[in-house]
Amino acid sequence: MKIRRILATAVAAAVTTPVVFLSAAPAFADTKPSSSPTQKSTLDDEDPEDMPSLEELKAAVALAQKAYDEAVVEVAKAKEALKAFDKPEHPLRAAMTEAKTAAEAAAAAKVLADEELAKAEKAVTELPADATEEQKAAAAGAVTAAKKVADEAAAAKTAADTKSAEADKAFSDARSAATLVVTLAQKVQKAAAEDLAEAQEELKFFEEIGGECEVDPAVEVALSGPKTVTAGQPAVFSLRVTNTSDAPLDAVNAFADALRIPEDDEVIDEDTDFADRMIPVEWSSADNLEWTSFTEEFDSIEIGKLAKGAHYDVKLRLTVPADAPAGEGAAFSYAEYENNDGECGMGDYADVTFDILAAKGDKPKPEPTPSATTTTPTPAPSTAGNTNTTPQGGSSSTRVNGSLAATGADDTLPLGLAAGAAVALGAGAVFFARRRKADASA
C-alpha cells in the first residue's frame, strides 16, 4: 500500500537515525531525516509529502470499481459465448454434426459397396465348369463394376471422415479459445478485484488515520518512567492524557507501544522486520484494574469523555523479553479524540527512552500484580485517577494504531510490525505532512 510504504519509510529512517527517532513530531514538518551510512537508498523513494489526498483516493476507488465492473461484464460475456457452444444451433456445432452424419452415411455406403463386391467376386468363383464365355464375361464385368463402386465409396468415406475430423477440430479449437477467453477474463477480473480491494483499503486506511482530522493540542499526552529496565522484569511507566481545550471532549482514545531501538550499525530499510524488537505493553487504570494487553480487537485505551482541563492517568507495564540483549528502548504514546459533532483531532506524541539491562542469573519472578487479560472489559464509572471523566466502553475504530503489529501484514512492513514507531513517527509524519501541504497551498 502506498500510504503505508510512505509511513514505513518515515519510520525506518527515523529508527535508523536516533536523533530523529527521539525528537518531537514537528521535526517531520520542518526537516527531512538524513540517511545513515547503512541505510538503503530505497528509503528516499517514498516521502510523506507524496501522501495522496482524500479526493485522489476516492477517485482511485471509483476508477478501480469501474475497471472491476467492466471486467465482471467481460467475464459474463465470455462465459455466455462459451455456453453457446453447447447449443445445437451453434454454427460450428451444427457443421460438426452435419459432417459426422455425412461420415456415418459414407461409412454405411462403403459397407454396402464392399458387400456387393464380395458377392460379385463370389459369383465368379461359383461359375459352373461348363459356363459360357458370355457368362464368364458378365461375371467379370459385375466384379469390375462392384469394385469401382467400392473404391468410390471408400474415397467418399475418407473425404467424409476428413471433413468430420476438421469440423471436430474447428469446434474444439473454437471452444478451447472461448474457454481461454473466460480464463483470461477471470484473471483480469481477479486483478481488478485486487486493485479495487487495495484502493478501498488505501482509502479506509487514510480515513482511519484521520484523513479529515488535524493535529490538535487539545489532547496532550505525558509519558514518564524508569531510566533503566532489566530484561525479563516488568517495568511500570505512567501515562497522563489531558484535555487542554476549553470544551469537553466526547470520546478520547490513547495508544501506546514500545520497542528496542536498533543499534547504530544495523541496516534498516522498508523490508526490515521489527517483530522481534517489539516490547509487550499492558495497561491498567482506576477504571480497569487488571493489566490488559493490546490486541487487534482492543487496540486502544478507551478513556471516553474528558472534561475541560481534566486528565486521565494510566499505568503502562513493559516487559522486555528475558533473552533480550542490553541496549536501548523507547516507549511511545499518543491520544486522539472525536466529538459527537464530527470534530476530531490527534495530539502530538510523547516518547521516553531507557537503557535495557540484560537479565542476569535465573529469570526474575514478576512482581505481584493483577493477572493480565487479553480482553478489554467495559470500565465502570470511577473518579479515582480519572478526574472529571466519563469512561467509554466497547471497542473503537482507530485512525492510527499500534496494534497493527498483530496483523503481520507483509505489505505494511516495517510499519505493521514496528507498531510503536509507526504510531509515534508514522502518524506524526502523516499529519504534519498534510499540514505542510495545507500551509504551502494557502
Short mmCIF file of C-alpha atoms in Angstrom, two decimals:
data_model
loop_
_atom_site.label_atom_id
_atom_site.label_comp_id
_atom_site.label_asym_id
_atom_site.label_seq_id
_atom_site.Cartn_x
_atom_site.Cartn_y
_atom_site.Cartn_z
CA MET A 1 0.00 0.00 0.00
CA LYS A 2 1.40 3.39 -0.97
CA ILE A 3 0.40 5.24 2.20
CA ARG A 4 1.79 2.52 4.44
CA ARG A 5 5.03 2.43 2.46
CA ILE A 6 5.34 6.17 2.96
CA LEU A 7 4.82 5.75 6.69
CA ALA A 8 7.17 2.78 6.76
CA THR A 9 9.85 4.89 5.10
CA ALA A 10 9.46 7.61 7.69
CA VAL A 11 9.59 5.07 10.50
CA ALA A 12 12.61 3.25 9.14
CA ALA A 13 14.52 6.46 8.52
CA ALA A 14 13.71 7.69 11.99
CA VAL A 15 14.67 4.43 13.66
CA THR A 16 17.97 4.45 11.79
CA THR A 17 18.76 7.98 12.92
CA PRO A 18 18.43 8.13 16.73
CA VAL A 19 18.39 11.92 16.91
CA VAL A 20 15.34 11.98 14.64
CA PHE A 21 13.81 8.95 16.31
CA LEU A 22 13.86 10.64 19.68
CA SER A 23 12.90 14.12 18.52
CA ALA A 24 9.46 15.69 18.68
CA ALA A 25 6.97 15.16 15.87
CA PRO A 26 7.37 18.68 14.43
CA ALA A 27 10.77 17.60 13.18
CA PHE A 28 8.90 15.79 10.42
CA ALA A 29 7.26 19.04 9.42
CA ASP A 30 10.44 21.04 9.08
CA THR A 31 13.25 18.69 8.10
CA LYS A 32 13.83 15.53 6.18
CA PRO A 33 15.89 12.97 8.14
CA SER A 34 19.23 12.18 6.56
CA SER A 35 20.14 8.61 5.76
CA SER A 36 22.71 6.84 7.89
CA PRO A 37 25.66 5.18 6.13
CA THR A 38 23.94 1.80 6.41
CA GLN A 39 20.53 2.96 5.31
CA LYS A 40 19.45 1.76 1.85
CA SER A 41 18.70 4.37 -0.77
CA THR A 42 15.21 2.91 -1.34
CA LEU A 43 14.01 4.78 1.69
CA ASP A 44 14.24 8.01 -0.27
CA ASP A 45 11.77 6.73 -2.86
CA GLU A 46 8.76 7.49 -0.67
CA ASP A 47 8.08 10.80 1.01
CA PRO A 48 5.25 11.83 3.36
CA GLU A 49 4.91 14.83 1.07
CA ASP A 50 3.62 12.42 -1.59
CA MET A 51 0.63 11.41 0.52
CA PRO A 52 -2.42 11.23 -1.78
CA SER A 53 -5.41 13.36 -0.88
CA LEU A 54 -8.79 12.04 0.14
CA GLU A 55 -10.22 13.12 -3.22
CA GLU A 56 -7.45 11.31 -5.09
CA LEU A 57 -8.04 8.13 -3.11
CA LYS A 58 -11.79 8.30 -3.72
CA ALA A 59 -11.13 8.83 -7.42
CA ALA A 60 -8.80 5.81 -7.40
CA VAL A 61 -11.51 3.70 -5.79
CA ALA A 62 -14.07 4.87 -8.36
CA LEU A 63 -11.69 4.08 -11.21
CA ALA A 64 -10.86 0.67 -9.77
CA GLN A 65 -14.56 -0.02 -9.27
CA LYS A 66 -15.26 0.90 -12.90
CA ALA A 67 -12.48 -1.40 -14.11
CA TYR A 68 -13.80 -4.20 -11.91
CA ASP A 69 -17.38 -3.72 -13.11
CA GLU A 70 -16.21 -3.83 -16.72
CA ALA A 71 -14.21 -6.98 -16.00
CA VAL A 72 -17.29 -8.61 -14.49
CA VAL A 73 -19.24 -7.80 -17.65
CA GLU A 74 -16.48 -9.23 -19.85
CA VAL A 75 -16.40 -12.43 -17.79
CA ALA A 76 -20.16 -12.77 -18.17
CA LYS A 77 -19.88 -12.25 -21.95
CA ALA A 78 -17.06 -14.77 -22.21
CA LYS A 79 -18.99 -17.36 -20.22
CA GLU A 80 -22.09 -16.80 -22.35
CA ALA A 81 -20.02 -17.25 -25.52
CA LEU A 82 -18.60 -20.47 -24.12
CA LYS A 83 -22.02 -21.70 -23.09
CA ALA A 84 -23.28 -21.11 -26.66
CA PHE A 85 -21.08 -23.96 -27.89
CA ASP A 86 -23.40 -26.38 -26.08
CA LYS A 87 -26.40 -25.26 -28.15
CA PRO A 88 -27.26 -27.38 -31.25
CA GLU A 89 -27.74 -24.27 -33.38
CA HIS A 90 -24.21 -23.04 -32.84
CA PRO A 91 -22.70 -22.86 -36.38
CA LEU A 92 -19.62 -24.88 -35.56
CA ARG A 93 -21.56 -27.48 -33.61
CA ALA A 94 -24.11 -27.71 -36.46
CA ALA A 95 -21.30 -28.12 -39.00
CA MET A 96 -19.68 -30.77 -36.82
CA THR A 97 -22.97 -32.65 -36.52
CA GLU A 98 -23.60 -32.44 -40.27
CA ALA A 99 -20.10 -33.66 -41.07
CA LYS A 100 -20.43 -36.52 -38.62
CA THR A 101 -23.76 -37.55 -40.19
CA ALA A 102 -22.21 -37.44 -43.66
CA ALA A 103 -19.26 -39.54 -42.46
CA GLU A 104 -21.60 -42.11 -40.99
CA ALA A 105 -23.58 -42.25 -44.28
CA ALA A 106 -20.36 -42.65 -46.28
CA ALA A 107 -19.23 -45.41 -43.98
CA ALA A 108 -22.58 -47.21 -44.46
CA ALA A 109 -22.36 -46.79 -48.25
CA LYS A 110 -18.86 -48.26 -48.23
CA VAL A 111 -20.09 -51.27 -46.28
CA LEU A 112 -22.80 -51.92 -48.86
CA ALA A 113 -20.36 -51.45 -51.76
CA ASP A 114 -17.92 -53.84 -50.15
CA GLU A 115 -20.69 -56.39 -49.70
CA GLU A 116 -21.68 -56.09 -53.38
CA LEU A 117 -18.08 -56.51 -54.44
CA ALA A 118 -17.78 -59.57 -52.28
CA LYS A 119 -20.93 -61.06 -53.87
CA ALA A 120 -19.65 -60.36 -57.38
CA GLU A 121 -16.31 -61.94 -56.61
CA LYS A 122 -18.06 -64.97 -55.09
CA ALA A 123 -20.24 -65.33 -58.20
CA VAL A 124 -17.10 -65.64 -60.35
CA THR A 125 -15.76 -68.45 -58.18
CA GLU A 126 -19.11 -70.25 -58.30
CA LEU A 127 -19.44 -70.30 -62.11
CA PRO A 128 -20.10 -73.85 -63.37
CA ALA A 129 -17.42 -75.64 -65.31
CA ASP A 130 -19.49 -75.51 -68.45
CA ALA A 131 -20.18 -71.75 -68.17
CA THR A 132 -20.19 -69.98 -71.44
CA GLU A 133 -17.82 -67.18 -72.37
CA GLU A 134 -20.70 -64.76 -72.17
CA GLN A 135 -21.43 -65.87 -68.58
CA LYS A 136 -17.82 -65.55 -67.62
CA ALA A 137 -17.60 -62.07 -69.15
CA ALA A 138 -20.75 -60.95 -67.39
CA ALA A 139 -19.47 -62.16 -64.02
CA ALA A 140 -16.13 -60.42 -64.53
CA GLY A 141 -17.92 -57.22 -65.56
CA ALA A 142 -20.02 -57.35 -62.40
CA VAL A 143 -16.84 -57.60 -60.30
CA THR A 144 -15.31 -54.65 -62.14
CA ALA A 145 -18.41 -52.53 -61.64
CA ALA A 146 -18.73 -53.52 -57.96
CA LYS A 147 -15.05 -52.75 -57.37
CA LYS A 148 -15.44 -49.30 -58.91
CA VAL A 149 -18.42 -48.57 -56.63
CA ALA A 150 -16.49 -49.88 -53.63
CA ASP A 151 -13.47 -47.70 -54.46
CA GLU A 152 -15.67 -44.64 -54.86
CA ALA A 153 -17.42 -45.42 -51.57
CA ALA A 154 -14.05 -45.77 -49.85
CA ALA A 155 -12.89 -42.44 -51.24
CA ALA A 156 -16.15 -40.81 -50.23
CA LYS A 157 -15.77 -42.24 -46.73
CA THR A 158 -12.21 -40.95 -46.47
CA ALA A 159 -13.30 -37.49 -47.57
CA ALA A 160 -16.25 -37.53 -45.19
CA ASP A 161 -14.06 -38.69 -42.30
CA THR A 162 -11.56 -35.93 -43.07
CA LYS A 163 -14.30 -33.30 -43.19
CA SER A 164 -15.79 -34.61 -39.95
CA ALA A 165 -12.38 -34.52 -38.26
CA GLU A 166 -11.82 -30.98 -39.47
CA ALA A 167 -15.26 -29.94 -38.21
CA ASP A 168 -14.50 -31.58 -34.86
CA LYS A 169 -11.16 -29.75 -34.66
CA ALA A 170 -12.70 -26.42 -35.65
CA PHE A 171 -15.31 -26.84 -32.94
CA SER A 172 -12.78 -28.00 -30.36
CA ASP A 173 -10.32 -25.21 -31.17
CA ALA A 174 -13.03 -22.56 -31.04
CA ARG A 175 -14.38 -23.92 -27.77
CA SER A 176 -10.85 -24.02 -26.30
CA ALA A 177 -10.32 -20.44 -27.41
CA ALA A 178 -13.60 -19.45 -25.78
CA THR A 179 -12.52 -21.26 -22.61
CA LEU A 180 -9.20 -19.37 -22.70
CA VAL A 181 -11.08 -16.09 -23.08
CA VAL A 182 -13.09 -16.96 -19.97
CA THR A 183 -9.89 -17.79 -18.08
CA LEU A 184 -8.19 -14.57 -19.16
CA ALA A 185 -11.29 -12.54 -18.39
CA GLN A 186 -11.42 -14.11 -14.95
CA LYS A 187 -7.76 -13.25 -14.40
CA VAL A 188 -8.48 -9.67 -15.42
CA GLN A 189 -11.44 -9.65 -13.05
CA LYS A 190 -9.29 -11.06 -10.24
CA ALA A 191 -6.61 -8.44 -10.84
CA ALA A 192 -9.28 -5.74 -10.97
CA ALA A 193 -10.75 -7.06 -7.72
CA GLU A 194 -7.33 -6.93 -6.10
CA ASP A 195 -6.77 -3.39 -7.36
CA LEU A 196 -10.20 -2.39 -6.08
CA ALA A 197 -9.57 -4.00 -2.70
CA GLU A 198 -6.20 -2.24 -2.47
CA ALA A 199 -7.74 1.10 -3.43
CA GLN A 200 -10.54 0.60 -0.91
CA GLU A 201 -8.07 -0.41 1.80
CA GLU A 202 -5.92 2.60 0.96
CA LEU A 203 -8.93 4.86 1.34
CA LYS A 204 -10.02 3.11 4.52
CA PHE A 205 -6.55 3.37 5.99
CA PHE A 206 -6.39 7.05 5.09
CA GLU A 207 -9.76 7.63 6.77
CA GLU A 208 -8.69 5.58 9.79
CA ILE A 209 -5.57 7.66 10.30
CA GLY A 210 -7.69 10.76 10.36
CA GLY A 211 -7.92 11.85 6.78
CA GLU A 212 -10.05 14.85 7.73
CA CYS A 213 -8.61 15.33 11.22
CA GLU A 214 -5.76 17.65 12.11
CA VAL A 215 -3.04 17.73 14.70
CA ASP A 216 -4.68 19.36 17.69
CA PRO A 217 -3.06 20.26 21.02
CA ALA A 218 -6.47 19.87 22.67
CA VAL A 219 -5.41 16.42 23.83
CA GLU A 220 -2.00 16.32 25.47
CA VAL A 221 0.00 13.24 26.41
CA ALA A 222 2.69 12.99 29.08
CA LEU A 223 4.77 9.83 29.45
CA SER A 224 7.32 9.04 32.16
CA GLY A 225 9.07 6.00 33.54
CA PRO A 226 12.31 4.47 34.80
CA LYS A 227 15.58 5.17 33.06
CA THR A 228 16.68 1.53 33.17
CA VAL A 229 14.70 -1.63 32.55
CA THR A 230 16.02 -5.14 33.19
CA ALA A 231 15.15 -7.77 30.61
CA GLY A 232 12.59 -10.22 31.94
CA GLN A 233 11.40 -7.87 34.69
CA PRO A 234 8.26 -5.78 34.32
CA ALA A 235 8.69 -2.01 34.47
CA VAL A 236 5.84 0.39 35.12
CA PHE A 237 5.51 3.68 33.25
CA SER A 238 2.99 6.46 33.77
CA LEU A 239 0.80 7.95 31.06
CA ARG A 240 -1.38 11.03 31.55
CA VAL A 241 -3.82 12.30 28.94
CA THR A 242 -5.05 15.87 29.49
CA ASN A 243 -7.79 17.87 27.83
CA THR A 244 -6.16 21.26 27.33
CA SER A 245 -9.05 22.72 25.34
CA ASP A 246 -11.87 24.99 26.67
CA ALA A 247 -14.55 22.37 25.98
CA PRO A 248 -15.19 18.74 26.87
CA LEU A 249 -14.02 16.01 24.50
CA ASP A 250 -16.66 13.36 23.86
CA ALA A 251 -14.54 10.32 23.06
CA VAL A 252 -10.83 10.11 23.79
CA ASN A 253 -8.59 7.16 23.00
CA ALA A 254 -4.94 6.66 23.86
CA PHE A 255 -2.40 4.34 22.25
CA ALA A 256 0.93 3.05 23.48
CA ASP A 257 3.71 0.81 22.26
CA ALA A 258 7.39 0.16 22.83
CA LEU A 259 10.36 -1.39 21.10
CA ARG A 260 14.08 -1.99 21.43
CA ILE A 261 15.99 0.60 19.41
CA PRO A 262 18.26 -0.84 16.69
CA GLU A 263 21.98 -0.34 17.02
CA ASP A 264 23.61 2.44 15.01
CA ASP A 265 25.34 0.00 12.64
CA GLU A 266 22.22 -2.01 11.81
CA VAL A 267 20.80 -1.78 8.29
CA ILE A 268 17.20 -0.57 8.48
CA ASP A 269 15.05 -0.33 5.37
CA GLU A 270 11.44 -0.85 4.28
CA ASP A 271 11.92 -4.65 4.36
CA THR A 272 13.19 -4.73 7.94
CA ASP A 273 11.15 -6.96 10.26
CA PHE A 274 10.70 -5.29 13.64
CA ALA A 275 8.66 -8.13 15.14
CA ASP A 276 11.43 -9.37 17.42
CA ARG A 277 12.08 -5.83 18.69
CA MET A 278 8.60 -5.13 19.97
CA ILE A 279 8.23 -4.90 23.74
CA PRO A 280 4.90 -6.18 25.12
CA VAL A 281 2.87 -3.39 26.71
CA GLU A 282 -0.05 -3.81 29.13
CA TRP A 283 -2.13 -1.11 30.74
CA SER A 284 -4.34 -0.53 33.75
CA SER A 285 -6.18 2.41 35.29
CA ALA A 286 -8.55 3.23 38.13
CA ASP A 287 -11.39 2.14 35.84
CA ASN A 288 -9.66 -1.01 34.65
CA LEU A 289 -7.68 -2.56 37.49
CA GLU A 290 -6.44 -5.60 35.60
CA TRP A 291 -3.36 -5.47 33.44
CA THR A 292 -4.76 -5.52 29.94
CA SER A 293 -2.89 -6.42 26.75
CA PHE A 294 -3.39 -4.58 23.49
CA THR A 295 -4.92 -6.83 20.85
CA GLU A 296 -6.09 -6.38 17.29
CA GLU A 297 -9.68 -6.17 18.55
CA PHE A 298 -8.94 -4.00 21.58
CA ASP A 299 -6.09 -1.82 20.42
CA SER A 300 -6.63 1.35 22.39
CA ILE A 301 -7.11 2.70 25.87
CA GLU A 302 -10.68 3.94 25.77
CA ILE A 303 -10.77 6.92 28.05
CA GLY A 304 -14.17 8.15 26.96
CA LYS A 305 -15.39 11.65 27.75
CA LEU A 306 -12.80 14.02 29.14
CA ALA A 307 -13.99 17.27 30.65
CA LYS A 308 -12.34 20.63 30.05
CA GLY A 309 -8.97 20.71 31.83
CA ALA A 310 -9.39 17.14 33.11
CA HIS A 311 -6.81 14.41 32.87
CA TYR A 312 -6.79 10.63 32.86
CA ASP A 313 -3.96 8.55 34.33
CA VAL A 314 -2.89 5.17 33.00
CA LYS A 315 -0.19 2.75 34.12
CA LEU A 316 1.80 1.00 31.40
CA ARG A 317 3.66 -2.20 32.16
CA LEU A 318 6.53 -3.02 29.81
CA THR A 319 8.25 -6.40 29.93
CA VAL A 320 11.36 -6.70 27.80
CA PRO A 321 11.87 -10.34 26.75
CA ALA A 322 14.21 -12.12 29.14
CA ASP A 323 16.60 -13.11 26.36
CA ALA A 324 16.93 -9.57 25.01
CA PRO A 325 20.49 -8.18 24.94
CA ALA A 326 21.49 -4.97 26.62
CA GLY A 327 20.75 -1.86 24.63
CA GLU A 328 18.27 0.98 24.42
CA GLY A 329 14.49 1.01 24.33
CA ALA A 330 11.75 3.54 23.77
CA ALA A 331 8.08 3.78 24.67
CA PHE A 332 5.60 5.83 22.66
CA SER A 333 2.14 7.14 23.21
CA TYR A 334 -0.35 9.49 21.63
CA ALA A 335 -4.05 10.25 22.00
CA GLU A 336 -6.88 11.24 19.72
CA TYR A 337 -10.42 12.46 20.17
CA GLU A 338 -13.68 12.53 18.26
CA ASN A 339 -16.63 14.64 19.28
CA ASN A 340 -20.28 13.95 18.67
CA ASP A 341 -20.42 16.76 16.12
CA GLY A 342 -17.79 15.01 13.97
CA GLU A 343 -14.86 17.18 15.05
CA CYS A 344 -11.72 15.15 15.64
CA GLY A 345 -8.02 15.57 16.21
CA MET A 346 -4.79 13.93 17.28
CA GLY A 347 -2.31 15.31 19.75
CA ASP A 348 1.45 15.27 19.47
CA TYR A 349 3.04 12.01 20.52
CA ALA A 350 5.18 11.52 23.60
CA ASP A 351 8.17 9.22 23.95
CA VAL A 352 10.63 8.19 26.62
CA THR A 353 13.87 6.28 26.24
CA PHE A 354 15.50 3.91 28.67
CA ASP A 355 18.51 1.64 28.94
CA ILE A 356 17.85 -2.10 28.75
CA LEU A 357 19.95 -4.22 31.10
CA ALA A 358 20.48 -7.85 30.17
CA ALA A 359 18.93 -10.38 32.53
CA LYS A 360 21.37 -11.99 34.96
CA GLY A 361 21.11 -15.42 36.54
CA ASP A 362 17.72 -17.05 36.90
CA LYS A 363 14.74 -15.38 35.39
CA PRO A 364 13.32 -12.93 37.93
CA LYS A 365 9.84 -13.54 39.22
CA PRO A 366 7.27 -10.98 38.14
CA GLU A 367 6.08 -8.55 40.74
CA PRO A 368 2.70 -9.42 42.33
CA THR A 369 0.25 -7.62 40.06
CA PRO A 370 -3.21 -8.27 38.75
CA SER A 371 -3.32 -11.02 36.12
CA ALA A 372 -3.18 -9.86 32.53
CA THR A 373 -6.12 -10.32 30.24
CA THR A 374 -6.44 -10.21 26.50
CA THR A 375 -9.85 -8.60 26.52
CA THR A 376 -10.87 -5.10 27.38
CA PRO A 377 -13.75 -5.04 29.89
CA THR A 378 -16.13 -2.12 29.88
CA PRO A 379 -14.79 0.26 32.54
CA ALA A 380 -17.06 1.04 35.42
CA PRO A 381 -17.58 4.71 36.28
CA SER A 382 -14.99 5.92 38.71
CA THR A 383 -13.46 9.17 39.84
CA ALA A 384 -10.14 7.77 41.04
CA GLY A 385 -7.40 8.55 38.56
CA ASN A 386 -9.92 9.83 36.07
CA THR A 387 -10.63 13.40 37.05
CA ASN A 388 -13.84 14.72 35.53
CA THR A 389 -14.07 11.89 33.00
CA THR A 390 -16.76 9.52 31.90
CA PRO A 391 -15.40 6.09 30.81
CA GLN A 392 -16.43 4.77 27.45
CA GLY A 393 -16.82 1.02 26.92
CA GLY A 394 -16.62 -1.19 23.86
CA SER A 395 -14.11 -1.27 21.05
CA SER A 396 -13.12 1.64 18.91
CA SER A 397 -12.39 2.34 15.26
CA THR A 398 -8.90 3.78 15.34
CA ARG A 399 -7.09 6.10 12.96
CA VAL A 400 -3.53 5.01 13.57
CA ASN A 401 -3.00 2.16 16.00
CA GLY A 402 -0.01 0.43 17.43
CA SER A 403 -1.63 -2.94 17.34
CA LEU A 404 -1.21 -3.17 13.59
CA ALA A 405 1.72 -5.34 14.63
CA ALA A 406 -0.78 -8.09 15.38
CA THR A 407 -1.83 -8.36 11.75
CA GLY A 408 1.61 -9.24 10.44
CA ALA A 409 0.65 -7.96 7.01
CA ASP A 410 3.68 -8.30 4.73
CA ASP A 411 2.84 -5.28 2.61
CA THR A 412 2.97 -2.93 5.64
CA LEU A 413 6.49 -3.72 6.81
CA PRO A 414 8.03 -2.25 8.77
CA LEU A 415 5.00 -0.17 9.77
CA GLY A 416 2.85 -3.20 10.53
CA LEU A 417 5.44 -4.75 12.81
CA ALA A 418 7.21 -1.66 14.11
CA ALA A 419 3.92 -0.66 15.65
CA GLY A 420 5.30 1.63 18.32
CA ALA A 421 7.43 3.60 15.92
CA ALA A 422 4.62 3.67 13.40
CA VAL A 423 2.24 5.16 15.92
CA ALA A 424 4.64 7.82 17.09
CA LEU A 425 6.51 8.62 13.92
CA GLY A 426 4.27 7.39 11.12
CA ALA A 427 1.25 9.21 12.47
CA GLY A 428 3.28 12.31 13.06
CA ALA A 429 4.64 12.16 9.54
CA VAL A 430 1.18 11.85 8.04
CA PHE A 431 -0.43 14.67 9.94
CA PHE A 432 2.47 17.05 9.72
CA ALA A 433 2.98 16.29 6.04
CA ARG A 434 -0.68 17.08 5.48
CA ARG A 435 -0.33 20.28 7.44
CA ARG A 436 2.70 21.28 5.40
CA LYS A 437 0.72 20.77 2.20
CA ALA A 438 -2.09 22.88 3.54
CA ASP A 439 0.33 25.63 4.53
CA ALA A 440 2.03 25.52 1.15
CA SER A 441 -1.24 25.86 -0.73
CA ALA A 442 -2.57 28.63 1.49
#
